[in-house]
Amino acid sequence: MGCNPREETHTAAHERKPSWIKVRLPNGRAFQEVRRMVEGKSLFTVCEEALCPNRYECWSYGTATFMVCGDICTRACGFCAVKTARPRPLDPGEPERVADAVARMKLRHAVITMTTRDDLPDGASGHIAATVRAIRRASPRTIIEVLVSDMKGEEASIRTIMAAHPHIFNHNLETVERLSPLVRFRAKYRLSLKVLQMALEIAHGKVATKSGIMLGLGETREEVLRTMDDLLLHGVTVLTMGQYLRPSAKHLPVIDYIRPGQFDEYRAIALAKGFRHVAAGPLIRSSHHDANFAPEADVLDAINEELRASGELPAMDDGA
């Protein structure tokens, strides 16, 4: 769900889907304004690049998730439709363009995701950190979430990102441990858990950690519950769960369509287990409706207090 699967291409688009999977068509002035702004500033959004099923709704509300580091990924995961090839060099002007767009859109919550850049020594962590800092300068009250790759588990790269003080650190497991080798090219389930815990420890708890999984790839109920326990054991407090939708005939097939009632049950179980925020549903994605989500107030206050002390936030600014 870090790269939301396309659901409209070729054969996969015409496969019969359950009645509860419905996508709103684009409409409204806000949607068109966001589209013009993104195109005019040569920005990529995961909404468009991965044809997220919620992009019409989110853009109509004037929200978007920005994808930095280019539109080409160095990994070819079995679920994801983002292009795979040799990436182009990073664009040094991109952080400021994203920040300007965030400020113009008056976003309360900005999500910055990325293509995986295994070709770069730092995994593009410096570029992510620069984007976070640029957004904060342009829009100090915006809650900033980063949705990043595993950075090959390199502590130095995670430290670079956390030094920019994002409010939310998001890295998706994508699936249960048994299916991870099939679903996630070169990514490892246990390494992802380590990365999430590492981010929390580096920030001394002053960050909300978040992860997401897709359902419908053949996982069992017991495996889903075990995944919840693994995330909680590594300090994750925010969880998203959504239906896997096949990007094309070349991608992994959908094994099961999970009914809305099952998502509701999983959400109730996750909250009972100890997650502080849970979003679960057929069309839920990692960044869906983030404008309506805020991290824990105590975490947010701690981060903003540290930012004010360092001069990165105005002394009288209340953050969110």
Short mmCIF file of N, CA, C and O in Angstrom, two decimals, residues 79-154:
data_model
loop_
_atom_site.label_atom_id
_atom_site.label_comp_id
_atom_site.label_asym_id
_atom_site.label_seq_id
_atom_site.Cartn_x
_atom_site.Cartn_y
_atom_site.Cartn_z
N PHE A 79 2.98 -6.55 -6.39
CA PHE A 79 1.68 -5.91 -6.24
C PHE A 79 1.62 -4.50 -6.81
O PHE A 79 0.54 -3.92 -6.94
N CYS A 80 2.77 -3.93 -7.15
CA CYS A 80 2.85 -2.49 -7.37
C CYS A 80 3.01 -2.13 -8.84
O CYS A 80 3.72 -2.79 -9.59
N ALA A 81 2.35 -1.03 -9.24
CA ALA A 81 2.34 -0.62 -10.64
C ALA A 81 3.32 0.51 -10.97
O ALA A 81 3.40 0.94 -12.10
N VAL A 82 4.05 1.00 -9.97
CA VAL A 82 5.02 2.05 -10.27
C VAL A 82 6.12 1.46 -11.15
O VAL A 82 6.56 0.32 -10.97
N LYS A 83 6.58 2.24 -12.13
CA LYS A 83 7.55 1.76 -13.11
C LYS A 83 8.87 1.34 -12.47
O LYS A 83 9.32 1.93 -11.49
N THR A 84 9.50 0.31 -13.05
CA THR A 84 10.80 -0.18 -12.58
C THR A 84 11.80 -0.08 -13.72
O THR A 84 11.56 -0.60 -14.81
N ALA A 85 12.91 0.60 -13.46
CA ALA A 85 13.97 0.75 -14.46
C ALA A 85 15.14 1.44 -13.76
O ALA A 85 15.17 1.55 -12.53
N ARG A 86 16.11 1.92 -14.54
CA ARG A 86 17.20 2.70 -13.96
C ARG A 86 16.70 4.12 -13.70
O ARG A 86 16.34 4.85 -14.63
N PRO A 87 16.67 4.56 -12.43
CA PRO A 87 16.11 5.88 -12.12
C PRO A 87 16.98 7.02 -12.62
O PRO A 87 18.19 6.86 -12.84
N ARG A 88 16.35 8.15 -12.78
CA ARG A 88 17.07 9.37 -13.13
C ARG A 88 17.64 10.00 -11.86
O ARG A 88 17.20 9.69 -10.75
N PRO A 89 18.59 10.93 -12.00
CA PRO A 89 19.13 11.61 -10.81
C PRO A 89 18.04 12.37 -10.07
O PRO A 89 17.03 12.78 -10.66
N LEU A 90 18.24 12.55 -8.77
CA LEU A 90 17.28 13.31 -7.98
C LEU A 90 17.22 14.75 -8.46
O LEU A 90 18.22 15.32 -8.91
N ASP A 91 16.06 15.35 -8.34
CA ASP A 91 15.84 16.74 -8.73
C ASP A 91 16.01 17.62 -7.48
O ASP A 91 15.18 17.58 -6.58
N PRO A 92 17.07 18.42 -7.39
CA PRO A 92 17.31 19.21 -6.19
C PRO A 92 16.24 20.27 -5.93
O PRO A 92 16.11 20.76 -4.80
N GLY A 93 15.47 20.62 -6.95
CA GLY A 93 14.42 21.62 -6.75
C GLY A 93 13.10 21.03 -6.28
O GLY A 93 12.17 21.77 -5.94
N GLU A 94 13.01 19.71 -6.24
CA GLU A 94 11.74 19.06 -5.91
C GLU A 94 11.25 19.38 -4.50
O GLU A 94 10.05 19.65 -4.30
N PRO A 95 12.10 19.34 -3.46
CA PRO A 95 11.60 19.64 -2.11
C PRO A 95 10.87 20.99 -2.01
O PRO A 95 9.80 21.08 -1.40
N GLU A 96 11.43 22.02 -2.64
CA GLU A 96 10.79 23.33 -2.56
C GLU A 96 9.49 23.37 -3.35
O GLU A 96 8.53 24.03 -2.94
N ARG A 97 9.41 22.67 -4.47
CA ARG A 97 8.17 22.64 -5.24
C ARG A 97 7.06 21.92 -4.48
O ARG A 97 5.91 22.35 -4.48
N VAL A 98 7.42 20.83 -3.83
CA VAL A 98 6.44 20.12 -3.01
C VAL A 98 5.96 21.01 -1.87
O VAL A 98 4.77 21.11 -1.59
N ALA A 99 6.90 21.67 -1.23
CA ALA A 99 6.55 22.54 -0.10
C ALA A 99 5.62 23.67 -0.54
O ALA A 99 4.67 24.01 0.17
N ASP A 100 5.90 24.24 -1.70
CA ASP A 100 5.05 25.31 -2.21
C ASP A 100 3.64 24.80 -2.49
O ASP A 100 2.65 25.47 -2.18
N ALA A 101 3.54 23.59 -3.03
CA ALA A 101 2.23 23.01 -3.30
C ALA A 101 1.47 22.75 -2.00
O ALA A 101 0.27 23.01 -1.90
N VAL A 102 2.16 22.24 -0.99
CA VAL A 102 1.53 21.98 0.30
C VAL A 102 0.98 23.28 0.90
O VAL A 102 -0.14 23.33 1.41
N ALA A 103 1.79 24.35 0.81
CA ALA A 103 1.36 25.64 1.36
C ALA A 103 0.17 26.20 0.58
O ALA A 103 -0.79 26.70 1.18
N ARG A 104 0.22 26.11 -0.75
CA ARG A 104 -0.88 26.64 -1.57
C ARG A 104 -2.17 25.86 -1.34
O ARG A 104 -3.27 26.43 -1.40
N MET A 105 -2.06 24.55 -1.10
CA MET A 105 -3.24 23.73 -0.86
C MET A 105 -3.75 23.85 0.57
O MET A 105 -4.81 23.33 0.91
N LYS A 106 -2.93 24.52 1.43
CA LYS A 106 -3.29 24.70 2.84
C LYS A 106 -3.56 23.35 3.51
O LYS A 106 -4.54 23.18 4.26
N LEU A 107 -2.67 22.40 3.26
CA LEU A 107 -2.86 21.07 3.82
C LEU A 107 -2.62 21.06 5.33
O LEU A 107 -1.64 21.62 5.82
N ARG A 108 -3.51 20.42 6.03
CA ARG A 108 -3.32 20.22 7.46
C ARG A 108 -2.39 19.04 7.70
O ARG A 108 -1.68 18.98 8.71
N HIS A 109 -2.39 18.11 6.75
CA HIS A 109 -1.61 16.87 6.89
C HIS A 109 -1.03 16.53 5.53
O HIS A 109 -1.77 16.26 4.58
N ALA A 110 0.29 16.56 5.40
CA ALA A 110 0.95 16.26 4.14
C ALA A 110 1.65 14.91 4.24
O ALA A 110 2.34 14.63 5.23
N VAL A 111 1.46 14.07 3.24
CA VAL A 111 2.13 12.77 3.19
C VAL A 111 3.17 12.80 2.06
O VAL A 111 2.84 13.13 0.92
N ILE A 112 4.39 12.46 2.40
CA ILE A 112 5.47 12.41 1.43
C ILE A 112 5.94 10.96 1.32
O ILE A 112 6.50 10.40 2.26
N THR A 113 5.65 10.36 0.16
CA THR A 113 6.11 9.00 -0.08
C THR A 113 7.19 9.03 -1.15
O THR A 113 7.57 10.10 -1.63
N MET A 114 7.70 7.88 -1.52
CA MET A 114 8.87 7.86 -2.39
C MET A 114 8.92 6.57 -3.20
O MET A 114 8.33 5.55 -2.84
N THR A 115 9.63 6.63 -4.31
CA THR A 115 10.05 5.41 -4.99
C THR A 115 11.28 4.88 -4.25
O THR A 115 12.05 5.66 -3.68
N THR A 116 11.45 3.58 -4.21
CA THR A 116 12.64 3.02 -3.58
C THR A 116 13.86 3.33 -4.44
O THR A 116 13.86 3.10 -5.64
N ARG A 117 14.91 3.86 -3.79
CA ARG A 117 16.11 4.25 -4.53
C ARG A 117 17.34 3.50 -3.99
O ARG A 117 18.21 4.06 -3.33
N ASP A 118 17.37 2.21 -4.26
CA ASP A 118 18.52 1.40 -3.85
C ASP A 118 19.79 1.80 -4.58
O ASP A 118 20.89 1.38 -4.20
N ASP A 119 19.66 2.59 -5.65
CA ASP A 119 20.83 3.01 -6.42
C ASP A 119 21.63 4.10 -5.73
O ASP A 119 22.78 4.36 -6.10
N LEU A 120 21.06 4.74 -4.72
CA LEU A 120 21.73 5.85 -4.04
C LEU A 120 22.33 5.39 -2.71
O LEU A 120 21.72 4.60 -1.98
N PRO A 121 23.51 5.87 -2.37
CA PRO A 121 24.18 5.42 -1.14
C PRO A 121 23.34 5.63 0.12
O PRO A 121 23.39 4.81 1.04
N ASP A 122 22.58 6.72 0.16
CA ASP A 122 21.78 7.00 1.36
C ASP A 122 20.32 6.61 1.17
O ASP A 122 19.48 6.91 2.02
N GLY A 123 20.00 5.94 0.05
CA GLY A 123 18.62 5.53 -0.20
C GLY A 123 17.67 6.69 -0.43
O GLY A 123 16.45 6.53 -0.37
N ALA A 124 18.22 7.88 -0.68
CA ALA A 124 17.46 9.13 -0.86
C ALA A 124 16.94 9.68 0.46
O ALA A 124 16.07 10.55 0.48
N SER A 125 17.52 9.25 1.58
CA SER A 125 17.08 9.77 2.88
C SER A 125 17.33 11.27 3.00
O SER A 125 16.52 11.99 3.60
N GLY A 126 18.43 11.76 2.43
CA GLY A 126 18.70 13.19 2.49
C GLY A 126 17.66 13.99 1.73
O GLY A 126 17.29 15.09 2.15
N HIS A 127 17.18 13.45 0.62
CA HIS A 127 16.15 14.13 -0.17
C HIS A 127 14.83 14.16 0.60
O HIS A 127 14.13 15.18 0.58
N ILE A 128 14.50 13.08 1.28
CA ILE A 128 13.29 13.04 2.10
C ILE A 128 13.39 14.08 3.22
O ILE A 128 12.45 14.84 3.47
N ALA A 129 14.53 14.11 3.90
CA ALA A 129 14.73 15.07 4.99
C ALA A 129 14.63 16.51 4.48
O ALA A 129 14.02 17.37 5.14
N ALA A 130 15.19 16.77 3.31
CA ALA A 130 15.12 18.12 2.74
C ALA A 130 13.68 18.50 2.42
O ALA A 130 13.28 19.66 2.61
N THR A 131 12.88 17.54 1.99
CA THR A 131 11.48 17.82 1.68
C THR A 131 10.70 18.11 2.95
O THR A 131 9.87 19.03 2.98
N VAL A 132 10.94 17.36 4.01
CA VAL A 132 10.28 17.62 5.29
C VAL A 132 10.59 19.03 5.78
O VAL A 132 9.70 19.79 6.19
N ARG A 133 11.87 19.40 5.72
CA ARG A 133 12.27 20.72 6.22
C ARG A 133 11.69 21.84 5.35
O ARG A 133 11.29 22.90 5.87
N ALA A 134 11.62 21.62 4.05
CA ALA A 134 11.06 22.63 3.15
C ALA A 134 9.57 22.83 3.44
O ALA A 134 9.08 23.96 3.45
N ILE A 135 8.86 21.75 3.67
CA ILE A 135 7.43 21.86 4.00
C ILE A 135 7.24 22.62 5.29
O ILE A 135 6.37 23.49 5.41
N ARG A 136 8.07 22.32 6.27
CA ARG A 136 7.92 22.99 7.58
C ARG A 136 8.17 24.49 7.47
O ARG A 136 7.51 25.29 8.12
N ARG A 137 9.13 24.88 6.63
CA ARG A 137 9.38 26.31 6.44
C ARG A 137 8.20 26.98 5.75
O ARG A 137 7.82 28.10 6.10
N ALA A 138 7.63 26.30 4.78
CA ALA A 138 6.54 26.90 3.99
C ALA A 138 5.20 26.83 4.69
O ALA A 138 4.35 27.70 4.49
N SER A 139 5.01 25.81 5.53
CA SER A 139 3.71 25.59 6.17
C SER A 139 3.92 25.02 7.56
O SER A 139 3.73 23.82 7.79
N PRO A 140 4.30 25.85 8.53
CA PRO A 140 4.69 25.37 9.85
C PRO A 140 3.62 24.58 10.60
O PRO A 140 3.95 23.77 11.47
N ARG A 141 2.36 24.81 10.29
CA ARG A 141 1.30 24.14 11.02
C ARG A 141 0.92 22.78 10.44
O ARG A 141 0.09 22.06 11.00
N THR A 142 1.50 22.41 9.33
CA THR A 142 1.15 21.15 8.68
C THR A 142 1.77 19.95 9.39
O THR A 142 2.97 19.95 9.70
N ILE A 143 0.97 18.94 9.66
CA ILE A 143 1.47 17.67 10.17
C ILE A 143 2.15 16.95 9.00
O ILE A 143 1.55 16.81 7.92
N ILE A 144 3.36 16.50 9.21
CA ILE A 144 4.14 15.89 8.13
C ILE A 144 4.35 14.40 8.38
O ILE A 144 4.88 14.00 9.41
N GLU A 145 3.92 13.62 7.41
CA GLU A 145 4.09 12.17 7.46
C GLU A 145 5.01 11.74 6.33
O GLU A 145 4.86 12.19 5.19
N VAL A 146 5.97 10.87 6.63
CA VAL A 146 6.80 10.29 5.58
C VAL A 146 6.45 8.81 5.46
O VAL A 146 6.30 8.11 6.45
N LEU A 147 6.30 8.36 4.23
CA LEU A 147 6.03 6.96 3.92
C LEU A 147 7.19 6.48 3.07
O LEU A 147 7.27 6.76 1.88
N VAL A 148 8.14 5.79 3.70
CA VAL A 148 9.44 5.56 3.07
C VAL A 148 9.75 4.08 2.87
O VAL A 148 9.09 3.20 3.43
N SER A 149 10.79 3.83 2.08
CA SER A 149 11.27 2.47 1.86
C SER A 149 12.01 1.98 3.11
O SER A 149 12.17 2.72 4.08
N ASP A 150 12.51 0.75 3.06
CA ASP A 150 13.24 0.23 4.22
C ASP A 150 14.67 0.75 4.31
O ASP A 150 15.38 0.46 5.28
N MET A 151 15.11 1.53 3.31
CA MET A 151 16.47 2.09 3.31
C MET A 151 17.53 1.01 3.52
O MET A 151 18.60 1.28 4.06
N LYS A 152 17.20 -0.23 3.12
CA LYS A 152 18.08 -1.39 3.31
C LYS A 152 18.44 -1.61 4.78
O LYS A 152 19.42 -2.30 5.10
N GLY A 153 17.66 -0.99 5.67
CA GLY A 153 17.93 -1.14 7.09
C GLY A 153 19.10 -0.35 7.60
O GLY A 153 19.55 -0.54 8.74
N GLU A 154 19.62 0.58 6.78
CA GLU A 154 20.79 1.37 7.17
C GLU A 154 20.41 2.40 8.23
O GLU A 154 19.61 3.31 7.99
#
